[in-house]
Coordinates of C-alpha atoms and ligand atoms in Angstrom, one line a residue:
M1 CA -197.9 38.6 -80.6
P2 CA -194.2 38.6 -80.2
L3 CA -193.4 39.0 -76.5
R4 CA -190.5 40.9 -74.9
V5 CA -188.7 38.2 -72.9
I6 CA -185.8 38.7 -70.6
V7 CA -183.8 35.6 -70.0
G8 CA -181.5 36.0 -67.0
V9 CA -178.7 33.5 -66.8
S10 CA -176.9 32.8 -63.5
G11 CA -173.6 31.1 -63.2
G12 CA -174.1 27.3 -63.3
I13 CA -173.0 24.7 -65.8
A14 CA -176.6 24.5 -67.0
A15 CA -175.9 27.9 -68.6
Y16 CA -175.0 26.0 -71.7
K17 CA -178.5 24.6 -71.9
A18 CA -179.9 28.1 -71.4
V19 CA -178.6 28.9 -74.9
S20 CA -181.4 26.5 -76.2
V21 CA -184.0 28.3 -74.0
V22 CA -183.1 31.5 -75.8
R23 CA -183.0 29.8 -79.2
E24 CA -186.5 28.4 -78.6
F25 CA -188.0 31.7 -77.6
V26 CA -186.5 33.3 -80.7
R27 CA -187.7 30.4 -82.9
R28 CA -191.2 31.0 -81.7
G29 CA -191.0 34.6 -82.8
H30 CA -190.3 36.4 -79.5
N31 CA -187.9 39.2 -78.8
V32 CA -185.3 38.1 -76.2
T33 CA -182.8 40.1 -74.2
V34 CA -180.4 38.0 -72.4
I35 CA -178.9 39.3 -69.1
P36 CA -176.1 37.0 -68.0
T37 CA -174.5 37.5 -64.6
G38 CA -170.7 37.8 -64.4
S39 CA -170.4 34.1 -63.4
A40 CA -172.7 33.0 -66.2
L41 CA -170.3 34.7 -68.7
R42 CA -167.5 32.4 -67.3
F43 CA -169.6 29.5 -68.6
V44 CA -170.9 30.9 -71.9
G45 CA -169.5 34.0 -73.5
L46 CA -171.2 37.2 -74.7
P47 CA -171.0 36.5 -78.5
T48 CA -173.0 33.3 -78.0
W49 CA -175.8 35.1 -76.2
E50 CA -175.8 37.9 -78.8
A51 CA -175.8 35.6 -81.7
I52 CA -178.5 33.3 -80.4
S53 CA -180.8 36.1 -79.1
R54 CA -180.1 38.3 -82.2
N55 CA -180.0 41.3 -79.7
S56 CA -177.2 43.1 -77.9
V57 CA -176.6 41.8 -74.5
P58 CA -176.3 44.2 -71.7
T59 CA -174.1 43.1 -68.7
D60 CA -173.2 46.2 -66.9
L61 CA -175.3 48.2 -64.5
F62 CA -173.5 51.3 -65.6
E63 CA -174.1 50.9 -69.3
G64 CA -177.0 52.8 -70.9
V65 CA -177.5 55.0 -67.9
A66 CA -179.0 57.8 -70.0
E67 CA -181.9 55.4 -70.9
V68 CA -182.3 54.4 -67.3
R69 CA -181.6 50.9 -68.5
H70 CA -181.3 49.3 -65.0
V71 CA -185.1 49.6 -64.7
A72 CA -186.3 50.1 -68.3
L73 CA -185.6 46.5 -69.3
G74 CA -187.7 45.1 -66.5
Q75 CA -190.5 47.7 -66.9
Q76 CA -190.8 46.8 -70.6
A77 CA -190.7 43.0 -70.2
D78 CA -193.7 40.8 -70.7
L79 CA -191.9 37.8 -69.2
V80 CA -188.8 37.2 -67.1
V81 CA -187.2 33.8 -67.0
V82 CA -184.0 33.0 -65.0
A83 CA -182.4 29.8 -66.3
P84 CA -180.5 28.3 -64.7
T85 CA -181.3 29.7 -61.3
T86 CA -178.4 28.8 -59.0
A87 CA -178.7 28.6 -55.2
N88 CA -176.9 31.9 -54.9
M89 CA -179.4 33.5 -57.4
L90 CA -182.3 32.1 -55.4
A91 CA -181.0 33.8 -52.3
S92 CA -180.4 37.0 -54.1
L93 CA -183.9 37.0 -55.6
A94 CA -185.5 36.0 -52.4
S95 CA -183.8 38.9 -50.6
G96 CA -184.5 41.4 -53.4
F97 CA -180.8 42.2 -54.0
A98 CA -180.2 44.8 -56.7
A99 CA -176.4 44.5 -57.0
D100 CA -176.3 43.8 -60.7
L101 CA -178.4 44.4 -63.9
L102 CA -180.4 41.2 -63.5
G103 CA -181.3 42.1 -59.9
T104 CA -182.5 45.6 -60.8
T105 CA -184.4 44.3 -63.8
V106 CA -186.2 41.7 -61.8
L107 CA -187.2 44.2 -59.1
A108 CA -188.4 46.7 -61.7
S109 CA -190.6 44.1 -63.5
T110 CA -194.2 43.3 -62.8
A111 CA -194.2 40.5 -65.5
P112 CA -194.4 36.9 -64.5
L113 CA -191.1 35.6 -63.1
V114 CA -190.2 32.0 -64.0
L115 CA -187.3 30.3 -62.4
A116 CA -185.6 27.1 -63.5
P117 CA -183.3 26.0 -60.7
A118 CA -180.2 23.9 -61.3
M119 CA -177.9 22.7 -58.5
H120 CA -176.6 19.6 -56.8
T121 CA -179.2 17.6 -54.8
E122 CA -177.8 18.5 -51.4
M123 CA -177.8 22.2 -52.2
W124 CA -181.5 22.0 -53.4
E125 CA -182.5 20.2 -50.3
N126 CA -180.7 22.6 -48.0
A127 CA -183.2 24.3 -45.6
A128 CA -181.9 27.7 -46.5
V129 CA -182.5 27.1 -50.3
Q130 CA -185.9 25.6 -49.6
A131 CA -186.9 28.7 -47.4
N132 CA -185.9 30.9 -50.3
V133 CA -188.0 28.9 -52.7
E134 CA -191.0 29.0 -50.4
S135 CA -190.6 32.8 -49.9
L136 CA -190.5 33.4 -53.7
R137 CA -193.4 31.1 -54.3
R138 CA -195.5 32.9 -51.8
R139 CA -194.9 36.1 -53.8
G140 CA -196.2 34.5 -57.0
T141 CA -192.9 33.4 -58.6
F142 CA -193.3 30.4 -60.9
F143 CA -190.9 27.4 -60.7
I144 CA -190.2 24.8 -63.3
G145 CA -188.1 21.9 -62.1
P146 CA -185.5 21.0 -61.0
E147 CA -185.9 17.5 -62.3
S148 CA -184.3 14.3 -61.3
G149 CA -181.4 12.9 -63.5
A150 CA -177.7 13.0 -64.2
L151 CA -175.9 16.0 -62.5
T152 CA -172.6 17.5 -63.5
G153 CA -170.3 15.0 -61.7
D154 CA -170.9 11.3 -61.5
D155 CA -173.9 11.9 -59.2
S156 CA -177.5 11.9 -60.1
G157 CA -180.6 13.0 -58.3
V158 CA -182.9 16.0 -58.0
G159 CA -181.3 19.2 -59.2
R160 CA -181.1 19.0 -63.0
M161 CA -182.5 22.0 -64.9
S162 CA -185.6 21.2 -66.9
E163 CA -185.2 20.7 -70.6
P164 CA -185.1 24.0 -72.6
E165 CA -188.4 23.3 -74.5
T166 CA -190.1 22.4 -71.3
I167 CA -189.0 25.7 -69.7
V168 CA -190.2 27.7 -72.7
D169 CA -193.6 25.9 -72.8
F170 CA -194.1 26.4 -69.1
A171 CA -193.0 30.1 -69.1
L172 CA -195.4 30.9 -72.0
S173 CA -198.2 29.0 -70.3
C174 CA -197.8 31.3 -67.3
L175 CA -198.9 34.1 -69.6
T176 CA -201.5 32.3 -71.6
P177 CA -205.1 32.2 -70.6
Q178 CA -206.0 28.5 -70.1
S179 CA -208.9 28.8 -72.6
L180 CA -208.7 25.1 -73.5
E181 CA -208.4 23.7 -70.0
G182 CA -210.3 20.4 -69.6
K183 CA -210.7 20.1 -73.4
R184 CA -209.5 17.2 -75.5
V185 CA -208.0 18.2 -78.8
L186 CA -207.2 15.9 -81.7
I187 CA -204.9 17.2 -84.4
S188 CA -203.5 15.6 -87.5
A189 CA -200.2 16.8 -89.0
G190 CA -197.6 16.0 -91.6
G191 CA -197.6 14.5 -95.1
T192 CA -198.8 11.0 -95.8
R193 CA -196.7 8.7 -98.0
E194 CA -198.3 6.2 -100.3
P195 CA -196.1 3.4 -101.3
L196 CA -195.4 2.4 -104.9
D197 CA -193.1 -0.4 -103.8
P198 CA -191.0 -1.0 -100.6
V199 CA -188.7 1.9 -101.3
R200 CA -190.7 4.5 -103.3
Y201 CA -193.7 6.5 -102.4
L202 CA -196.0 9.3 -103.5
G203 CA -195.6 12.2 -101.0
N204 CA -195.9 15.9 -100.6
R205 CA -193.9 18.9 -99.4
S206 CA -195.6 19.3 -96.0
T207 CA -193.3 19.6 -93.1
G208 CA -196.1 19.2 -90.5
A209 CA -195.0 22.6 -88.9
M210 CA -198.5 24.0 -88.8
G211 CA -200.1 20.9 -87.2
V212 CA -197.2 20.7 -84.7
A213 CA -197.6 24.4 -83.8
L214 CA -201.3 24.0 -83.3
A215 CA -200.6 21.0 -81.0
G216 CA -198.1 23.0 -79.0
E217 CA -200.3 26.0 -78.7
A218 CA -203.4 23.9 -77.7
R219 CA -201.4 22.3 -74.9
L220 CA -200.1 25.7 -73.8
R221 CA -203.8 26.7 -73.4
G222 CA -204.4 23.8 -71.1
A223 CA -205.8 21.2 -73.6
Q224 CA -205.1 17.5 -73.5
V225 CA -203.7 17.0 -77.0
T226 CA -203.4 13.9 -79.3
L227 CA -201.3 14.4 -82.4
V228 CA -201.8 11.9 -85.2
H229 CA -198.9 12.5 -87.4
A230 CA -197.6 11.2 -90.7
H231 CA -194.2 12.3 -91.9
L232 CA -192.9 15.3 -90.0
E233 CA -189.8 17.4 -90.7
V234 CA -190.1 19.3 -87.4
S235 CA -190.0 17.8 -83.9
P236 CA -193.4 17.3 -82.3
P237 CA -194.1 19.3 -79.1
S238 CA -193.5 17.9 -75.7
G239 CA -196.5 17.0 -73.5
V240 CA -198.8 15.8 -76.2
E241 CA -199.8 12.1 -77.0
L242 CA -198.3 11.0 -80.3
V243 CA -199.8 8.6 -82.8
S244 CA -197.6 7.8 -85.7
V245 CA -199.1 6.8 -89.1
S246 CA -197.7 6.7 -92.6
T247 CA -200.5 6.4 -95.2
A248 CA -203.8 8.1 -95.7
E249 CA -205.5 4.8 -94.9
E250 CA -203.7 4.5 -91.5
M251 CA -204.4 8.2 -90.7
H252 CA -208.1 7.6 -91.5
A253 CA -208.3 4.7 -89.2
A254 CA -206.6 6.5 -86.4
M255 CA -208.7 9.7 -86.7
V256 CA -212.0 7.8 -86.9
A257 CA -211.1 5.8 -83.8
L258 CA -210.0 8.8 -81.8
Q259 CA -212.7 11.3 -82.9
P260 CA -215.5 10.4 -80.4
A261 CA -213.3 11.1 -77.4
H262 CA -212.4 14.7 -78.5
D263 CA -214.0 18.1 -78.2
L264 CA -212.1 19.7 -81.0
V265 CA -210.6 18.1 -84.1
I266 CA -208.3 19.9 -86.5
M267 CA -207.2 18.2 -89.7
A268 CA -204.0 20.0 -90.6
A269 CA -202.3 17.0 -92.3
A270 CA -201.5 17.0 -96.0
V271 CA -203.2 13.8 -97.0
A272 CA -202.5 12.3 -100.4
D273 CA -205.5 12.2 -102.6
W274 CA -204.3 9.2 -104.6
R275 CA -202.4 6.1 -103.9
A276 CA -201.1 3.2 -106.1
K277 CA -203.9 0.7 -106.7
N278 CA -201.5 -2.2 -106.4
P279 CA -198.3 -1.3 -104.6
S280 CA -195.6 -3.8 -105.4
T281 CA -194.2 -5.9 -102.6
Q282 CA -190.8 -6.1 -104.4
K283 CA -188.8 -3.2 -105.6
L284 CA -189.9 -2.2 -109.1
R285 CA -187.0 -2.7 -111.5
K286 CA -186.3 -0.3 -114.3
A287 CA -185.9 -3.1 -116.7
D288 CA -189.3 -4.5 -115.9
Q289 CA -191.1 -1.2 -116.7
P290 CA -191.8 0.5 -120.0
E291 CA -190.1 3.8 -120.9
H292 CA -193.3 5.8 -120.1
W293 CA -194.9 4.1 -117.1
S294 CA -198.2 5.2 -115.6
P295 CA -198.9 3.4 -112.3
E296 CA -202.6 2.9 -111.7
L297 CA -203.8 5.3 -109.0
E298 CA -206.9 5.2 -106.9
R299 CA -208.5 7.8 -104.6
T300 CA -207.7 7.7 -100.8
P301 CA -210.5 8.2 -98.3
D302 CA -211.3 11.9 -97.7
I303 CA -210.7 11.8 -93.9
V304 CA -212.1 15.1 -92.9
A305 CA -215.2 14.6 -95.0
D306 CA -215.8 11.3 -93.2
L307 CA -215.1 13.0 -89.8
G308 CA -217.7 15.6 -90.9
Q309 CA -220.3 12.9 -91.5
R310 CA -219.6 11.2 -88.1
K311 CA -219.3 14.4 -86.0
P312 CA -220.8 14.0 -82.6
T313 CA -223.0 16.9 -81.4
G314 CA -221.0 19.7 -79.7
Q315 CA -217.8 18.7 -81.4
V316 CA -215.9 21.4 -83.4
L317 CA -214.3 20.2 -86.6
I318 CA -211.8 22.3 -88.5
G319 CA -210.3 21.5 -91.9
F320 CA -207.5 23.1 -93.8
A321 CA -207.5 24.2 -97.4
A322 CA -204.2 24.4 -99.3
E323 CA -204.9 26.5 -102.4
T324 CA -202.6 27.8 -105.1
E325 CA -204.8 30.4 -107.0
D326 CA -203.1 33.7 -107.3
I327 CA -206.3 35.7 -106.7
A328 CA -207.3 35.9 -103.1
S329 CA -211.0 35.9 -103.8
E330 CA -210.7 32.7 -105.9
R331 CA -208.7 31.0 -103.1
E332 CA -211.3 32.0 -100.6
A333 CA -214.1 30.7 -102.8
A334 CA -212.4 27.4 -103.2
A335 CA -211.8 27.1 -99.5
R336 CA -215.4 28.2 -98.7
M337 CA -216.7 25.3 -100.8
K338 CA -214.8 22.9 -98.6
L339 CA -216.8 24.2 -95.6
D340 CA -219.9 22.7 -97.2
T341 CA -218.4 19.6 -99.0
K342 CA -216.6 18.5 -95.8
K343 CA -219.1 19.6 -93.2
T344 CA -216.6 21.4 -91.1
D345 CA -217.2 24.3 -88.7
A346 CA -214.3 26.2 -90.1
V347 CA -211.7 25.9 -92.8
V348 CA -208.2 27.4 -92.5
L349 CA -207.1 28.6 -95.9
N350 CA -203.4 28.8 -96.7
L351 CA -201.7 29.7 -99.8
V352 CA -199.1 27.1 -100.8
G353 CA -196.6 26.9 -103.6
E354 CA -193.1 25.8 -104.2
R355 CA -191.6 28.5 -101.9
V356 CA -194.5 29.5 -99.7
G357 CA -196.5 27.9 -97.0
F358 CA -194.2 25.0 -96.1
G359 CA -192.0 24.9 -93.0
E360 CA -191.7 27.1 -89.8
V361 CA -191.7 30.3 -91.7
E362 CA -193.7 33.4 -91.8
T363 CA -197.2 32.4 -92.9
A364 CA -200.6 33.9 -93.5
V365 CA -203.8 32.0 -93.1
T366 CA -207.5 32.9 -93.4
L367 CA -210.1 31.5 -91.0
I368 CA -213.3 30.9 -92.9
T369 CA -216.6 30.1 -91.1
A370 CA -220.2 30.2 -92.0
S371 CA -220.0 34.0 -91.4
P372 CA -219.4 36.0 -94.5
Q373 CA -216.5 37.7 -92.7
S374 CA -213.2 35.9 -92.6
L375 CA -210.2 36.6 -90.3
T376 CA -206.6 36.7 -91.6
F377 CA -203.6 36.0 -89.4
E378 CA -200.0 36.6 -90.3
G379 CA -196.8 35.8 -88.5
T380 CA -194.8 32.7 -87.5
K381 CA -196.6 29.4 -87.5
S382 CA -196.6 29.3 -83.7
S383 CA -198.2 32.8 -83.3
V384 CA -200.7 32.1 -86.1
A385 CA -201.6 28.8 -84.5
G386 CA -202.2 30.5 -81.2
R387 CA -204.4 33.2 -82.7
L388 CA -206.4 30.6 -84.6
L389 CA -207.1 28.8 -81.3
D390 CA -208.0 32.1 -79.6
A391 CA -210.5 32.9 -82.4
L392 CA -212.3 29.6 -81.8
P393 CA -214.9 30.8 -79.2
E394 CA -216.2 33.1 -82.1
L395 CA -217.2 30.0 -84.0
Ligands
CTP401 N1 -208.0 15.9 -96.5 C1 -208.4 14.7 -95.9 N2 -208.3 13.6 -96.6 C2 -207.8 13.6 -97.9 C3 -207.4 14.8 -98.5 C4 -207.5 16.0 -97.7 O1 -208.8 14.6 -94.8 N3 -207.8 12.5 -98.6 C5 -208.1 17.1 -95.6 C6 -206.9 17.9 -95.4 O2 -206.3 17.5 -94.2 C7 -207.5 19.3 -95.2 C8 -208.7 19.3 -96.2 O3 -209.0 18.0 -96.4 O4 -208.0 19.5 -93.9 C9 -208.4 20.0 -97.5 O5 -207.3 19.5 -98.1 P1 -206.9 20.1 -99.5 O6 -205.7 19.3 -100.0 O7 -206.9 21.6 -99.5 O8 -208.2 19.7 -100.4 P2 -208.7 18.4 -101.1 O9 -209.7 17.7 -100.3 O10 -207.5 17.6 -101.5 O11 -209.4 19.0 -102.4 P3 -208.8 19.7 -103.7 O12 -207.9 18.7 -104.3 O13 -210.0 19.9 -104.5 O14 -208.1 21.0 -103.3

């Protein structure tokens, strides 16, 4: 579900990194209202916040008085993040000041409050600042960072704001039930590439976005995640163990080796079904091939079917089914067959085609289990991935 997120920005140089915090929340399908302080606007201007958040940006306590905006924004929020949180902002929040729109919004909100401090090491270590942190912590405020690293000047040390993706992951985890805490989850993602020669391969249009979204959402729910990935066109999430492979054969070996140590295995990769029987070790030259050339292809191992055969008791195995039939019932029948042939506990059906199903776009998937009822989820890949994982206890 899209969340209503307030991103408060206070006046520190790390405000420029807060632009990426906002962008990441929006990318994951959430509705963000940015509330910059006056000093934050001296670092990053209003048009930037409006363009990145795709929402108007309120700055003045005396705007929107008729809608009682000074409290409405806070009352409606699901999550409030202040990034960066300067030493001055910490003092203001610890004392409950309501001198500006961000102050009134924070006080009017009962949503989780996540602070991402950023300041020089001496300031962070100052007793007054630490007392404010302690006081806020005692009242249930969440802190992410600061981390150690290069600061604004030539100095380095503790005080650097956490990376935007880390802040977003952490903030969302404060709202997410830790339903996979203590579970080990193995996910495959991306499209395999089967070489024809050292420069050419047989591949597919998978971007890996669905598997990557599943890995991120599983981690958000407290799981320890291993992501075995072939070619990806999206960045893998932070905080998961990555195993990089290229061909179906390599993915097969990695998945089989890792399977026994995992509680949940999700095969979201787009694995090539055929590979060249004899890939050339030298580049194939046009002149050496006939006008109509048919390389001899052979089948690759069906990885998920093999995992189905080897499945230890208690492990949950989920496959995907990429189907292209126009009629929903035909797609579902084709996917339901894979439940039996591949011995999986569930199959996630998605419709694919030249313009649908690939990339971080709106998607629709259907979760098919032994039960005759199936569940359909629609939304961004992150939200769909989260809802798939939340539906697992029903398996
Ligand atoms: N899969 C696999 N190994 C392969 C091919 C596919 O593990 N060599 C997995 C995919 O990761 C997915 C599931 O099998 O979880 C279904 O993939 P899909 O391409 O829909 O089906 P195929 O097995 O290729 O069958 P078909 O060609 O009949 O659709």
